[in-house]
Amino acid sequence: MKQKWPLFSGIILLVTGIVLKFIELLPLTYIPFFVVGGSLKIFYIYQIIRKGRYKPGIEILFLIIGLVLFFTGLMLKYNYVDQSYIYWTISGLTLKLAFVILFILKIRKPAK
């Protein structure tokens, strides 16, 4: 559990950022939570790659493409009138979910 603190802290910060975004007490207060939470999750992945507990595979491509699609959907949402951003966002979230599932399966699989 000691080694997973960046992961869990990052998840908590991201959830806090999502809650702050939806309650909208102060504008843009959620951004630091997203940035720090995402950075902690990236740090965790980097650490387990460095320690040899995880060998990146095709799932990293899912993460990268998923993030590109998700952020494209966000950009389209605020810059265009049509509803096409929904398809971009959902596709991105689906690929990110696929990454998470494959990542968990790889981490839990015993080393040979």
PDB file of N, CA and C in Angstrom:
ATOM      1  N   MET A   1       0.818  -1.190   0.000  1.00  0.00           N
ATOM      2  CA  MET A   1       0.000   0.000   0.000  1.00  0.00           C
ATOM      3  C   MET A   1       0.866   1.259   0.000  1.00  0.00           C
ATOM      4  N   LYS A   2       2.055   1.175   0.631  1.00  0.00           N
ATOM      5  CA  LYS A   2       2.944   2.328   0.669  1.00  0.00           C
ATOM      6  C   LYS A   2       3.302   2.808  -0.733  1.00  0.00           C
ATOM      7  N   GLN A   3       3.499   1.867  -1.635  1.00  0.00           N
ATOM      8  CA  GLN A   3       3.942   2.213  -2.977  1.00  0.00           C
ATOM      9  C   GLN A   3       2.821   2.772  -3.836  1.00  0.00           C
ATOM     10  N   LYS A   4       1.595   2.596  -3.426  1.00  0.00           N
ATOM     11  CA  LYS A   4       0.464   3.025  -4.248  1.00  0.00           C
ATOM     12  C   LYS A   4      -0.107   4.375  -3.833  1.00  0.00           C
ATOM     13  N   TRP A   5       0.530   5.071  -2.910  1.00  0.00           N
ATOM     14  CA  TRP A   5      -0.023   6.345  -2.462  1.00  0.00           C
ATOM     15  C   TRP A   5      -0.164   7.362  -3.593  1.00  0.00           C
ATOM     16  N   PRO A   6       0.767   7.435  -4.572  1.00  0.00           N
ATOM     17  CA  PRO A   6       0.549   8.413  -5.645  1.00  0.00           C
ATOM     18  C   PRO A   6      -0.703   8.097  -6.465  1.00  0.00           C
ATOM     19  N   LEU A   7      -0.957   6.821  -6.672  1.00  0.00           N
ATOM     20  CA  LEU A   7      -2.132   6.422  -7.450  1.00  0.00           C
ATOM     21  C   LEU A   7      -3.412   6.819  -6.728  1.00  0.00           C
ATOM     22  N   PHE A   8      -3.528   6.437  -5.464  1.00  0.00           N
ATOM     23  CA  PHE A   8      -4.754   6.725  -4.726  1.00  0.00           C
ATOM     24  C   PHE A   8      -4.919   8.221  -4.459  1.00  0.00           C
ATOM     25  N   SER A   9      -3.823   8.913  -4.180  1.00  0.00           N
ATOM     26  CA  SER A   9      -3.899  10.365  -3.993  1.00  0.00           C
ATOM     27  C   SER A   9      -4.338  11.043  -5.284  1.00  0.00           C
ATOM     28  N   GLY A  10      -3.800  10.582  -6.407  1.00  0.00           N
ATOM     29  CA  GLY A  10      -4.188  11.142  -7.702  1.00  0.00           C
ATOM     30  C   GLY A  10      -5.659  10.933  -7.999  1.00  0.00           C
ATOM     31  N   ILE A  11      -6.159   9.745  -7.692  1.00  0.00           N
ATOM     32  CA  ILE A  11      -7.578   9.462  -7.921  1.00  0.00           C
ATOM     33  C   ILE A  11      -8.444  10.354  -7.037  1.00  0.00           C
ATOM     34  N   ILE A  12      -8.064  10.502  -5.769  1.00  0.00           N
ATOM     35  CA  ILE A  12      -8.835  11.356  -4.854  1.00  0.00           C
ATOM     36  C   ILE A  12      -8.830  12.802  -5.334  1.00  0.00           C
ATOM     37  N   LEU A  13      -7.681  13.292  -5.784  1.00  0.00           N
ATOM     38  CA  LEU A  13      -7.616  14.668  -6.281  1.00  0.00           C
ATOM     39  C   LEU A  13      -8.450  14.850  -7.548  1.00  0.00           C
ATOM     40  N   LEU A  14      -8.431  13.869  -8.443  1.00  0.00           N
ATOM     41  CA  LEU A  14      -9.250  13.967  -9.651  1.00  0.00           C
ATOM     42  C   LEU A  14     -10.735  13.974  -9.317  1.00  0.00           C
ATOM     43  N   VAL A  15     -11.154  13.124  -8.401  1.00  0.00           N
ATOM     44  CA  VAL A  15     -12.566  13.099  -7.993  1.00  0.00           C
ATOM     45  C   VAL A  15     -12.940  14.422  -7.330  1.00  0.00           C
ATOM     46  N   THR A  16     -12.048  14.963  -6.502  1.00  0.00           N
ATOM     47  CA  THR A  16     -12.298  16.266  -5.884  1.00  0.00           C
ATOM     48  C   THR A  16     -12.437  17.345  -6.954  1.00  0.00           C
ATOM     49  N   GLY A  17     -11.589  17.300  -7.967  1.00  0.00           N
ATOM     50  CA  GLY A  17     -11.684  18.256  -9.067  1.00  0.00           C
ATOM     51  C   GLY A  17     -12.998  18.147  -9.815  1.00  0.00           C
ATOM     52  N   ILE A  18     -13.463  16.925 -10.037  1.00  0.00           N
ATOM     53  CA  ILE A  18     -14.746  16.725 -10.721  1.00  0.00           C
ATOM     54  C   ILE A  18     -15.882  17.299  -9.884  1.00  0.00           C
ATOM     55  N   VAL A  19     -15.857  17.040  -8.578  1.00  0.00           N
ATOM     56  CA  VAL A  19     -16.902  17.578  -7.692  1.00  0.00           C
ATOM     57  C   VAL A  19     -16.869  19.105  -7.704  1.00  0.00           C
ATOM     58  N   LEU A  20     -15.677  19.692  -7.605  1.00  0.00           N
ATOM     59  CA  LEU A  20     -15.567  21.153  -7.626  1.00  0.00           C
ATOM     60  C   LEU A  20     -16.051  21.743  -8.944  1.00  0.00           C
ATOM     61  N   LYS A  21     -15.796  21.040 -10.031  1.00  0.00           N
ATOM     62  CA  LYS A  21     -16.252  21.537 -11.337  1.00  0.00           C
ATOM     63  C   LYS A  21     -17.769  21.580 -11.400  1.00  0.00           C
ATOM     64  N   PHE A  22     -18.422  20.569 -10.831  1.00  0.00           N
ATOM     65  CA  PHE A  22     -19.877  20.516 -10.920  1.00  0.00           C
ATOM     66  C   PHE A  22     -20.581  21.418  -9.915  1.00  0.00           C
ATOM     67  N   ILE A  23     -19.982  21.676  -8.757  1.00  0.00           N
ATOM     68  CA  ILE A  23     -20.662  22.568  -7.816  1.00  0.00           C
ATOM     69  C   ILE A  23     -20.375  24.038  -8.117  1.00  0.00           C
ATOM     70  N   GLU A  24     -19.299  24.331  -8.834  1.00  0.00           N
ATOM     71  CA  GLU A  24     -18.982  25.662  -9.350  1.00  0.00           C
ATOM     72  C   GLU A  24     -19.078  26.774  -8.315  1.00  0.00           C
ATOM     73  N   LEU A  25     -18.520  26.572  -7.128  1.00  0.00           N
ATOM     74  CA  LEU A  25     -18.498  27.646  -6.138  1.00  0.00           C
ATOM     75  C   LEU A  25     -17.559  28.766  -6.573  1.00  0.00           C
ATOM     76  N   LEU A  26     -16.358  28.398  -6.938  1.00  0.00           N
ATOM     77  CA  LEU A  26     -15.392  29.361  -7.450  1.00  0.00           C
ATOM     78  C   LEU A  26     -14.934  28.884  -8.823  1.00  0.00           C
ATOM     79  N   PRO A  27     -14.941  29.761  -9.809  1.00  0.00           N
ATOM     80  CA  PRO A  27     -14.542  29.324 -11.151  1.00  0.00           C
ATOM     81  C   PRO A  27     -13.061  28.923 -11.200  1.00  0.00           C
ATOM     82  N   LEU A  28     -12.801  27.882 -11.924  1.00  0.00           N
ATOM     83  CA  LEU A  28     -11.456  27.379 -12.215  1.00  0.00           C
ATOM     84  C   LEU A  28     -10.696  26.841 -11.006  1.00  0.00           C
ATOM     85  N   THR A  29     -11.355  26.620  -9.881  1.00  0.00           N
ATOM     86  CA  THR A  29     -10.650  26.045  -8.728  1.00  0.00           C
ATOM     87  C   THR A  29     -10.344  24.568  -8.933  1.00  0.00           C
ATOM     88  N   TYR A  30     -11.030  23.936  -9.861  1.00  0.00           N
ATOM     89  CA  TYR A  30     -10.849  22.504 -10.091  1.00  0.00           C
ATOM     90  C   TYR A  30      -9.576  22.193 -10.873  1.00  0.00           C
ATOM     91  N   ILE A  31      -9.049  23.141 -11.613  1.00  0.00           N
ATOM     92  CA  ILE A  31      -7.911  22.891 -12.501  1.00  0.00           C
ATOM     93  C   ILE A  31      -6.674  22.382 -11.747  1.00  0.00           C
ATOM     94  N   PRO A  32      -6.265  23.003 -10.635  1.00  0.00           N
ATOM     95  CA  PRO A  32      -5.092  22.455  -9.927  1.00  0.00           C
ATOM     96  C   PRO A  32      -5.301  21.015  -9.448  1.00  0.00           C
ATOM     97  N   PHE A  33      -6.523  20.666  -9.077  1.00  0.00           N
ATOM     98  CA  PHE A  33      -6.795  19.297  -8.644  1.00  0.00           C
ATOM     99  C   PHE A  33      -6.610  18.322  -9.800  1.00  0.00           C
ATOM    100  N   PHE A  34      -7.073  18.706 -11.004  1.00  0.00           N
ATOM    101  CA  PHE A  34      -6.892  17.859 -12.179  1.00  0.00           C
ATOM    102  C   PHE A  34      -5.407  17.709 -12.516  1.00  0.00           C
ATOM    103  N   VAL A  35      -4.685  18.818 -12.493  1.00  0.00           N
ATOM    104  CA  VAL A  35      -3.270  18.796 -12.873  1.00  0.00           C
ATOM    105  C   VAL A  35      -2.454  17.945 -11.898  1.00  0.00           C
ATOM    106  N   VAL A  36      -2.611  18.189 -10.610  1.00  0.00           N
ATOM    107  CA  VAL A  36      -1.837  17.438  -9.614  1.00  0.00           C
ATOM    108  C   VAL A  36      -2.274  15.972  -9.583  1.00  0.00           C
ATOM    109  N   GLY A  37      -3.578  15.717  -9.666  1.00  0.00           N
ATOM    110  CA  GLY A  37      -4.073  14.336  -9.664  1.00  0.00           C
ATOM    111  C   GLY A  37      -3.562  13.544 -10.854  1.00  0.00           C
ATOM    112  N   GLY A  38      -3.623  14.135 -12.041  1.00  0.00           N
ATOM    113  CA  GLY A  38      -3.108  13.471 -13.237  1.00  0.00           C
ATOM    114  C   GLY A  38      -1.607  13.254 -13.163  1.00  0.00           C
ATOM    115  N   SER A  39      -0.899  14.241 -12.625  1.00  0.00           N
ATOM    116  CA  SER A  39       0.557  14.121 -12.486  1.00  0.00           C
ATOM    117  C   SER A  39       0.937  12.996 -11.530  1.00  0.00           C
ATOM    118  N   LEU A  40       0.197  12.853 -10.437  1.00  0.00           N
ATOM    119  CA  LEU A  40       0.486  11.768  -9.496  1.00  0.00           C
ATOM    120  C   LEU A  40       0.244  10.398 -10.124  1.00  0.00           C
ATOM    121  N   LYS A  41      -0.789  10.294 -10.947  1.00  0.00           N
ATOM    122  CA  LYS A  41      -1.044   9.019 -11.619  1.00  0.00           C
ATOM    123  C   LYS A  41       0.064   8.702 -12.629  1.00  0.00           C
ATOM    124  N   ILE A  42       0.523   9.707 -13.354  1.00  0.00           N
ATOM    125  CA  ILE A  42       1.629   9.512 -14.296  1.00  0.00           C
ATOM    126  C   ILE A  42       2.897   9.115 -13.533  1.00  0.00           C
ATOM    127  N   PHE A  43       3.141   9.764 -12.403  1.00  0.00           N
ATOM    128  CA  PHE A  43       4.297   9.437 -11.563  1.00  0.00           C
ATOM    129  C   PHE A  43       4.237   7.983 -11.106  1.00  0.00           C
ATOM    130  N   TYR A  44       3.065   7.515 -10.710  1.00  0.00           N
ATOM    131  CA  TYR A  44       2.906   6.127 -10.265  1.00  0.00           C
ATOM    132  C   TYR A  44       3.241   5.157 -11.401  1.00  0.00           C
ATOM    133  N   ILE A  45       2.719   5.423 -12.595  1.00  0.00           N
ATOM    134  CA  ILE A  45       2.997   4.542 -13.738  1.00  0.00           C
ATOM    135  C   ILE A  45       4.494   4.541 -14.043  1.00  0.00           C
ATOM    136  N   TYR A  46       5.113   5.713 -14.009  1.00  0.00           N
ATOM    137  CA  TYR A  46       6.553   5.812 -14.251  1.00  0.00           C
ATOM    138  C   TYR A  46       7.341   4.996 -13.220  1.00  0.00           C
ATOM    139  N   GLN A  47       6.943   5.095 -11.962  1.00  0.00           N
ATOM    140  CA  GLN A  47       7.640   4.370 -10.898  1.00  0.00           C
ATOM    141  C   GLN A  47       7.566   2.855 -11.088  1.00  0.00           C
ATOM    142  N   ILE A  48       6.395   2.329 -11.410  1.00  0.00           N
ATOM    143  CA  ILE A  48       6.308   0.872 -11.540  1.00  0.00           C
ATOM    144  C   ILE A  48       6.972   0.380 -12.825  1.00  0.00           C
ATOM    145  N   ILE A  49       7.048   1.228 -13.852  1.00  0.00           N
ATOM    146  CA  ILE A  49       7.817   0.857 -15.048  1.00  0.00           C
ATOM    147  C   ILE A  49       9.296   0.792 -14.680  1.00  0.00           C
ATOM    148  N   ARG A  50       9.766   1.785 -13.955  1.00  0.00           N
ATOM    149  CA  ARG A  50      11.171   1.851 -13.564  1.00  0.00           C
ATOM    150  C   ARG A  50      11.573   0.686 -12.665  1.00  0.00           C
ATOM    151  N   LYS A  51      10.668   0.265 -11.789  1.00  0.00           N
ATOM    152  CA  LYS A  51      10.963  -0.847 -10.881  1.00  0.00           C
ATOM    153  C   LYS A  51      10.798  -2.207 -11.547  1.00  0.00           C
ATOM    154  N   GLY A  52      10.283  -2.233 -12.769  1.00  0.00           N
ATOM    155  CA  GLY A  52      10.138  -3.481 -13.500  1.00  0.00           C
ATOM    156  C   GLY A  52       8.875  -4.260 -13.182  1.00  0.00           C
ATOM    157  N   ARG A  53       7.948  -3.661 -12.466  1.00  0.00           N
ATOM    158  CA  ARG A  53       6.697  -4.351 -12.135  1.00  0.00           C
ATOM    159  C   ARG A  53       5.703  -4.300 -13.284  1.00  0.00           C
ATOM    160  N   TYR A  54       5.970  -3.444 -14.258  1.00  0.00           N
ATOM    161  CA  TYR A  54       5.033  -3.265 -15.369  1.00  0.00           C
ATOM    162  C   TYR A  54       5.819  -3.023 -16.641  1.00  0.00           C
ATOM    163  N   LYS A  55       5.481  -3.801 -17.682  1.00  0.00           N
ATOM    164  CA  LYS A  55       6.077  -3.589 -18.996  1.00  0.00           C
ATOM    165  C   LYS A  55       4.994  -3.025 -19.902  1.00  0.00           C
ATOM    166  N   PRO A  56       5.159  -1.802 -20.366  1.00  0.00           N
ATOM    167  CA  PRO A  56       4.128  -1.196 -21.214  1.00  0.00           C
ATOM    168  C   PRO A  56       3.942  -1.971 -22.510  1.00  0.00           C
ATOM    169  N   GLY A  57       2.700  -2.038 -22.929  1.00  0.00           N
ATOM    170  CA  GLY A  57       2.350  -2.706 -24.172  1.00  0.00           C
ATOM    171  C   GLY A  57       1.392  -1.844 -24.973  1.00  0.00           C
ATOM    172  N   ILE A  58       0.503  -2.497 -25.691  1.00  0.00           N
ATOM    173  CA  ILE A  58      -0.449  -1.805 -26.553  1.00  0.00           C
ATOM    174  C   ILE A  58      -1.401  -0.924 -25.752  1.00  0.00           C
ATOM    175  N   GLU A  59      -1.577  -1.228 -24.466  1.00  0.00           N
ATOM    176  CA  GLU A  59      -2.514  -0.442 -23.658  1.00  0.00           C
ATOM    177  C   GLU A  59      -2.065   1.009 -23.495  1.00  0.00           C
ATOM    178  N   ILE A  60      -0.761   1.271 -23.588  1.00  0.00           N
ATOM    179  CA  ILE A  60      -0.282   2.659 -23.533  1.00  0.00           C
ATOM    180  C   ILE A  60      -0.798   3.428 -24.745  1.00  0.00           C
ATOM    181  N   LEU A  61      -0.860   2.762 -25.887  1.00  0.00           N
ATOM    182  CA  LEU A  61      -1.423   3.381 -27.084  1.00  0.00           C
ATOM    183  C   LEU A  61      -2.900   3.705 -26.870  1.00  0.00           C
ATOM    184  N   PHE A  62      -3.622   2.814 -26.199  1.00  0.00           N
ATOM    185  CA  PHE A  62      -5.026   3.089 -25.867  1.00  0.00           C
ATOM    186  C   PHE A  62      -5.137   4.349 -25.016  1.00  0.00           C
ATOM    187  N   LEU A  63      -4.241   4.490 -24.053  1.00  0.00           N
ATOM    188  CA  LEU A  63      -4.270   5.661 -23.178  1.00  0.00           C
ATOM    189  C   LEU A  63      -4.000   6.940 -23.963  1.00  0.00           C
ATOM    190  N   ILE A  64      -2.973   6.929 -24.793  1.00  0.00           N
ATOM    191  CA  ILE A  64      -2.608   8.130 -25.547  1.00  0.00           C
ATOM    192  C   ILE A  64      -3.719   8.522 -26.512  1.00  0.00           C
ATOM    193  N   ILE A  65      -4.219   7.569 -27.285  1.00  0.00           N
ATOM    194  CA  ILE A  65      -5.301   7.868 -28.233  1.00  0.00           C
ATOM    195  C   ILE A  65      -6.560   8.285 -27.479  1.00  0.00           C
ATOM    196  N   GLY A  66      -6.848   7.626 -26.362  1.00  0.00           N
ATOM    197  CA  GLY A  66      -8.012   7.981 -25.556  1.00  0.00           C
ATOM    198  C   GLY A  66      -7.933   9.404 -25.039  1.00  0.00           C
ATOM    199  N   LEU A  67      -6.758   9.811 -24.572  1.00  0.00           N
ATOM    200  CA  LEU A  67      -6.595  11.185 -24.093  1.00  0.00           C
ATOM    201  C   LEU A  67      -6.750  12.191 -25.225  1.00  0.00           C
ATOM    202  N   VAL A  68      -6.186  11.885 -26.392  1.00  0.00           N
ATOM    203  CA  VAL A  68      -6.324  12.789 -27.541  1.00  0.00           C
ATOM    204  C   VAL A  68      -7.791  12.936 -27.930  1.00  0.00           C
ATOM    205  N   LEU A  69      -8.518  11.822 -28.007  1.00  0.00           N
ATOM    206  CA  LEU A  69      -9.942  11.884 -28.354  1.00  0.00           C
ATOM    207  C   LEU A  69     -10.741  12.638 -27.292  1.00  0.00           C
ATOM    208  N   PHE A  70     -10.448  12.388 -26.023  1.00  0.00           N
ATOM    209  CA  PHE A  70     -11.162  13.047 -24.932  1.00  0.00           C
ATOM    210  C   PHE A  70     -10.949  14.562 -24.974  1.00  0.00           C
ATOM    211  N   PHE A  71      -9.694  14.992 -25.109  1.00  0.00           N
ATOM    212  CA  PHE A  71      -9.424  16.426 -25.138  1.00  0.00           C
ATOM    213  C   PHE A  71      -9.932  17.076 -26.419  1.00  0.00           C
ATOM    214  N   THR A  72      -9.956  16.332 -27.521  1.00  0.00           N
ATOM    215  CA  THR A  72     -10.575  16.850 -28.746  1.00  0.00           C
ATOM    216  C   THR A  72     -12.060  17.069 -28.520  1.00  0.00           C
ATOM    217  N   GLY A  73     -12.715  16.125 -27.844  1.00  0.00           N
ATOM    218  CA  GLY A  73     -14.129  16.281 -27.512  1.00  0.00           C
ATOM    219  C   GLY A  73     -14.379  17.495 -26.643  1.00  0.00           C
ATOM    220  N   LEU A  74     -13.499  17.738 -25.669  1.00  0.00           N
ATOM    221  CA  LEU A  74     -13.647  18.928 -24.825  1.00  0.00           C
ATOM    222  C   LEU A  74     -13.495  20.202 -25.640  1.00  0.00           C
ATOM    223  N   MET A  75     -12.520  20.220 -26.543  1.00  0.00           N
ATOM    224  CA  MET A  75     -12.317  21.399 -27.377  1.00  0.00           C
ATOM    225  C   MET A  75     -13.527  21.648 -28.273  1.00  0.00           C
ATOM    226  N   LEU A  76     -14.064  20.584 -28.865  1.00  0.00           N
ATOM    227  CA  LEU A  76     -15.233  20.723 -29.733  1.00  0.00           C
ATOM    228  C   LEU A  76     -16.460  21.185 -28.953  1.00  0.00           C
ATOM    229  N   LYS A  77     -16.579  20.761 -27.721  1.00  0.00           N
ATOM    230  CA  LYS A  77     -17.736  21.129 -26.901  1.00  0.00           C
ATOM    231  C   LYS A  77     -17.815  22.638 -26.713  1.00  0.00           C
ATOM    232  N   TYR A  78     -16.685  23.279 -26.500  1.00  0.00           N
ATOM    233  CA  TYR A  78     -16.690  24.707 -26.208  1.00  0.00           C
ATOM    234  C   TYR A  78     -16.484  25.592 -27.429  1.00  0.00           C
ATOM    235  N   ASN A  79     -16.210  25.007 -28.596  1.00  0.00           N
ATOM    236  CA  ASN A  79     -15.934  25.828 -29.770  1.00  0.00           C
ATOM    237  C   ASN A  79     -16.912  25.649 -30.919  1.00  0.00           C
ATOM    238  N   TYR A  80     -17.771  24.634 -30.872  1.00  0.00           N
ATOM    239  CA  TYR A  80     -18.691  24.391 -31.975  1.00  0.00           C
ATOM    240  C   TYR A  80     -20.100  24.173 -31.448  1.00  0.00           C
ATOM    241  N   VAL A  81     -21.062  24.352 -32.337  1.00  0.00           N
ATOM    242  CA  VAL A  81     -22.463  24.289 -31.935  1.00  0.00           C
ATOM    243  C   VAL A  81     -23.003  22.865 -31.935  1.00  0.00           C
ATOM    244  N   ASP A  82     -22.567  22.039 -32.870  1.00  0.00           N
ATOM    245  CA  ASP A  82     -23.153  20.700 -32.999  1.00  0.00           C
ATOM    246  C   ASP A  82     -22.770  19.791 -31.826  1.00  0.00           C
ATOM    247  N   GLN A  83     -23.377  18.638 -31.783  1.00  0.00           N
ATOM    248  CA  GLN A  83     -23.203  17.701 -30.675  1.00  0.00           C
ATOM    249  C   GLN A  83     -22.169  16.612 -30.968  1.00  0.00           C
ATOM    250  N   SER A  84     -21.327  16.794 -31.976  1.00  0.00           N
ATOM    251  CA  SER A  84     -20.362  15.753 -32.339  1.00  0.00           C
ATOM    252  C   SER A  84     -19.315  15.519 -31.249  1.00  0.00           C
ATOM    253  N   TYR A  85     -19.166  16.471 -30.349  1.00  0.00           N
ATOM    254  CA  TYR A  85     -18.171  16.307 -29.286  1.00  0.00           C
ATOM    255  C   TYR A  85     -18.470  15.084 -28.418  1.00  0.00           C
ATOM    256  N   ILE A  86     -19.736  14.702 -28.336  1.00  0.00           N
ATOM    257  CA  ILE A  86     -20.126  13.563 -27.501  1.00  0.00           C
ATOM    258  C   ILE A  86     -19.438  12.289 -27.988  1.00  0.00           C
ATOM    259  N   TYR A  87     -19.390  12.092 -29.305  1.00  0.00           N
ATOM    260  CA  TYR A  87     -18.772  10.888 -29.866  1.00  0.00           C
ATOM    261  C   TYR A  87     -17.272  10.852 -29.579  1.00  0.00           C
ATOM    262  N   TRP A  88     -16.619  11.995 -29.709  1.00  0.00           N
ATOM    263  CA  TRP A  88     -15.188  12.076 -29.427  1.00  0.00           C
ATOM    264  C   TRP A  88     -14.914  11.780 -27.956  1.00  0.00           C
ATOM    265  N   THR A  89     -15.706  12.396 -27.089  1.00  0.00           N
ATOM    266  CA  THR A  89     -15.505  12.235 -25.650  1.00  0.00           C
ATOM    267  C   THR A  89     -15.763  10.801 -25.205  1.00  0.00           C
ATOM    268  N   ILE A  90     -16.855  10.217 -25.660  1.00  0.00           N
ATOM    269  CA  ILE A  90     -17.186   8.843 -25.266  1.00  0.00           C
ATOM    270  C   ILE A  90     -16.150   7.858 -25.805  1.00  0.00           C
ATOM    271  N   SER A  91     -15.699   8.072 -27.045  1.00  0.00           N
ATOM    272  CA  SER A  91     -14.651   7.198 -27.600  1.00  0.00           C
ATOM    273  C   SER A  91     -13.371   7.298 -26.774  1.00  0.00           C
ATOM    274  N   GLY A  92     -13.008   8.513 -26.396  1.00  0.00           N
ATOM    275  CA  GLY A  92     -11.811   8.707 -25.577  1.00  0.00           C
ATOM    276  C   GLY A  92     -11.929   8.055 -24.214  1.00  0.00           C
ATOM    277  N   LEU A  93     -13.077   8.225 -23.573  1.00  0.00           N
ATOM    278  CA  LEU A  93     -13.284   7.610 -22.261  1.00  0.00           C
ATOM    279  C   LEU A  93     -13.289   6.089 -22.348  1.00  0.00           C
ATOM    280  N   THR A  94     -13.830   5.552 -23.443  1.00  0.00           N
ATOM    281  CA  THR A  94     -13.843   4.098 -23.630  1.00  0.00           C
ATOM    282  C   THR A  94     -12.419   3.555 -23.760  1.00  0.00           C
ATOM    283  N   LEU A  95     -11.585   4.238 -24.536  1.00  0.00           N
ATOM    284  CA  LEU A  95     -10.195   3.792 -24.673  1.00  0.00           C
ATOM    285  C   LEU A  95      -9.422   3.943 -23.360  1.00  0.00           C
ATOM    286  N   LYS A  96      -9.700   5.004 -22.611  1.00  0.00           N
ATOM    287  CA  LYS A  96      -9.054   5.161 -21.304  1.00  0.00           C
ATOM    288  C   LYS A  96      -9.484   4.048 -20.353  1.00  0.00           C
ATOM    289  N   LEU A  97     -10.744   3.668 -20.405  1.00  0.00           N
ATOM    290  CA  LEU A  97     -11.238   2.567 -19.577  1.00  0.00           C
ATOM    291  C   LEU A  97     -10.567   1.254 -19.981  1.00  0.00           C
ATOM    292  N   ALA A  98     -10.396   1.050 -21.296  1.00  0.00           N
ATOM    293  CA  ALA A  98      -9.696  -0.150 -21.771  1.00  0.00           C
ATOM    294  C   ALA A  98      -8.265  -0.169 -21.235  1.00  0.00           C
ATOM    295  N   PHE A  99      -7.610   0.994 -21.227  1.00  0.00           N
ATOM    296  CA  PHE A  99      -6.258   1.072 -20.660  1.00  0.00           C
ATOM    297  C   PHE A  99      -6.262   0.665 -19.192  1.00  0.00           C
ATOM    298  N   VAL A 100      -7.191   1.208 -18.426  1.00  0.00           N
ATOM    299  CA  VAL A 100      -7.240   0.913 -16.988  1.00  0.00           C
ATOM    300  C   VAL A 100      -7.436  -0.582 -16.752  1.00  0.00           C
ATOM    301  N   ILE A 101      -8.345  -1.191 -17.494  1.00  0.00           N
ATOM    302  CA  ILE A 101      -8.611  -2.628 -17.323  1.00  0.00           C
ATOM    303  C   ILE A 101      -7.376  -3.454 -17.675  1.00  0.00           C
ATOM    304  N   LEU A 102      -6.756  -3.167 -18.822  1.00  0.00           N
ATOM    305  CA  LEU A 102      -5.558  -3.912 -19.222  1.00  0.00           C
ATOM    306  C   LEU A 102      -4.393  -3.664 -18.262  1.00  0.00           C
ATOM    307  N   PHE A 103      -4.273  -2.441 -17.781  1.00  0.00           N
ATOM    308  CA  PHE A 103      -3.222  -2.089 -16.827  1.00  0.00           C
ATOM    309  C   PHE A 103      -3.383  -2.890 -15.535  1.00  0.00           C
ATOM    310  N   ILE A 104      -4.588  -2.938 -15.003  1.00  0.00           N
ATOM    311  CA  ILE A 104      -4.844  -3.687 -13.770  1.00  0.00           C
ATOM    312  C   ILE A 104      -4.573  -5.174 -13.980  1.00  0.00           C
ATOM    313  N   LEU A 105      -5.012  -5.709 -15.126  1.00  0.00           N
ATOM    314  CA  LEU A 105      -4.770  -7.127 -15.400  1.00  0.00           C
ATOM    315  C   LEU A 105      -3.276  -7.434 -15.475  1.00  0.00           C
ATOM    316  N   LYS A 106      -2.505  -6.536 -16.102  1.00  0.00           N
ATOM    317  CA  LYS A 106      -1.062  -6.759 -16.209  1.00  0.00           C
ATOM    318  C   LYS A 106      -0.369  -6.648 -14.856  1.00  0.00           C
ATOM    319  N   ILE A 107      -0.786  -5.703 -14.048  1.00  0.00           N
ATOM    320  CA  ILE A 107      -0.159  -5.503 -12.736  1.00  0.00           C
ATOM    321  C   ILE A 107      -0.445  -6.683 -11.814  1.00  0.00           C
ATOM    322  N   ARG A 108      -1.653  -7.203 -11.876  1.00  0.00           N
ATOM    323  CA  ARG A 108      -2.037  -8.293 -10.970  1.00  0.00           C
ATOM    324  C   ARG A 108      -1.520  -9.649 -11.416  1.00  0.00           C
ATOM    325  N   LYS A 109      -1.158  -9.767 -12.693  1.00  0.00           N
ATOM    326  CA  LYS A 109      -0.654 -11.045 -13.197  1.00  0.00           C
ATOM    327  C   LYS A 109       0.697 -11.335 -12.553  1.00  0.00           C
ATOM    328  N   PRO A 110       0.877 -12.541 -12.008  1.00  0.00           N
ATOM    329  CA  PRO A 110       2.155 -12.853 -11.361  1.00  0.00           C
ATOM    330  C   PRO A 110       3.299 -12.886 -12.373  1.00  0.00           C
ATOM    331  N   ALA A 111       4.448 -12.410 -11.952  1.00  0.00           N
ATOM    332  CA  ALA A 111       5.630 -12.398 -12.823  1.00  0.00           C
ATOM    333  C   ALA A 111       6.128 -13.818 -13.044  1.00  0.00           C
ATOM    334  N   LYS A 112       6.627 -14.071 -14.261  1.00  0.00           N
ATOM    335  CA  LYS A 112       7.127 -15.407 -14.603  1.00  0.00           C
ATOM    336  C   LYS A 112       8.608 -15.495 -14.378  1.00  0.00           C
TER     337      LYS A 112
END
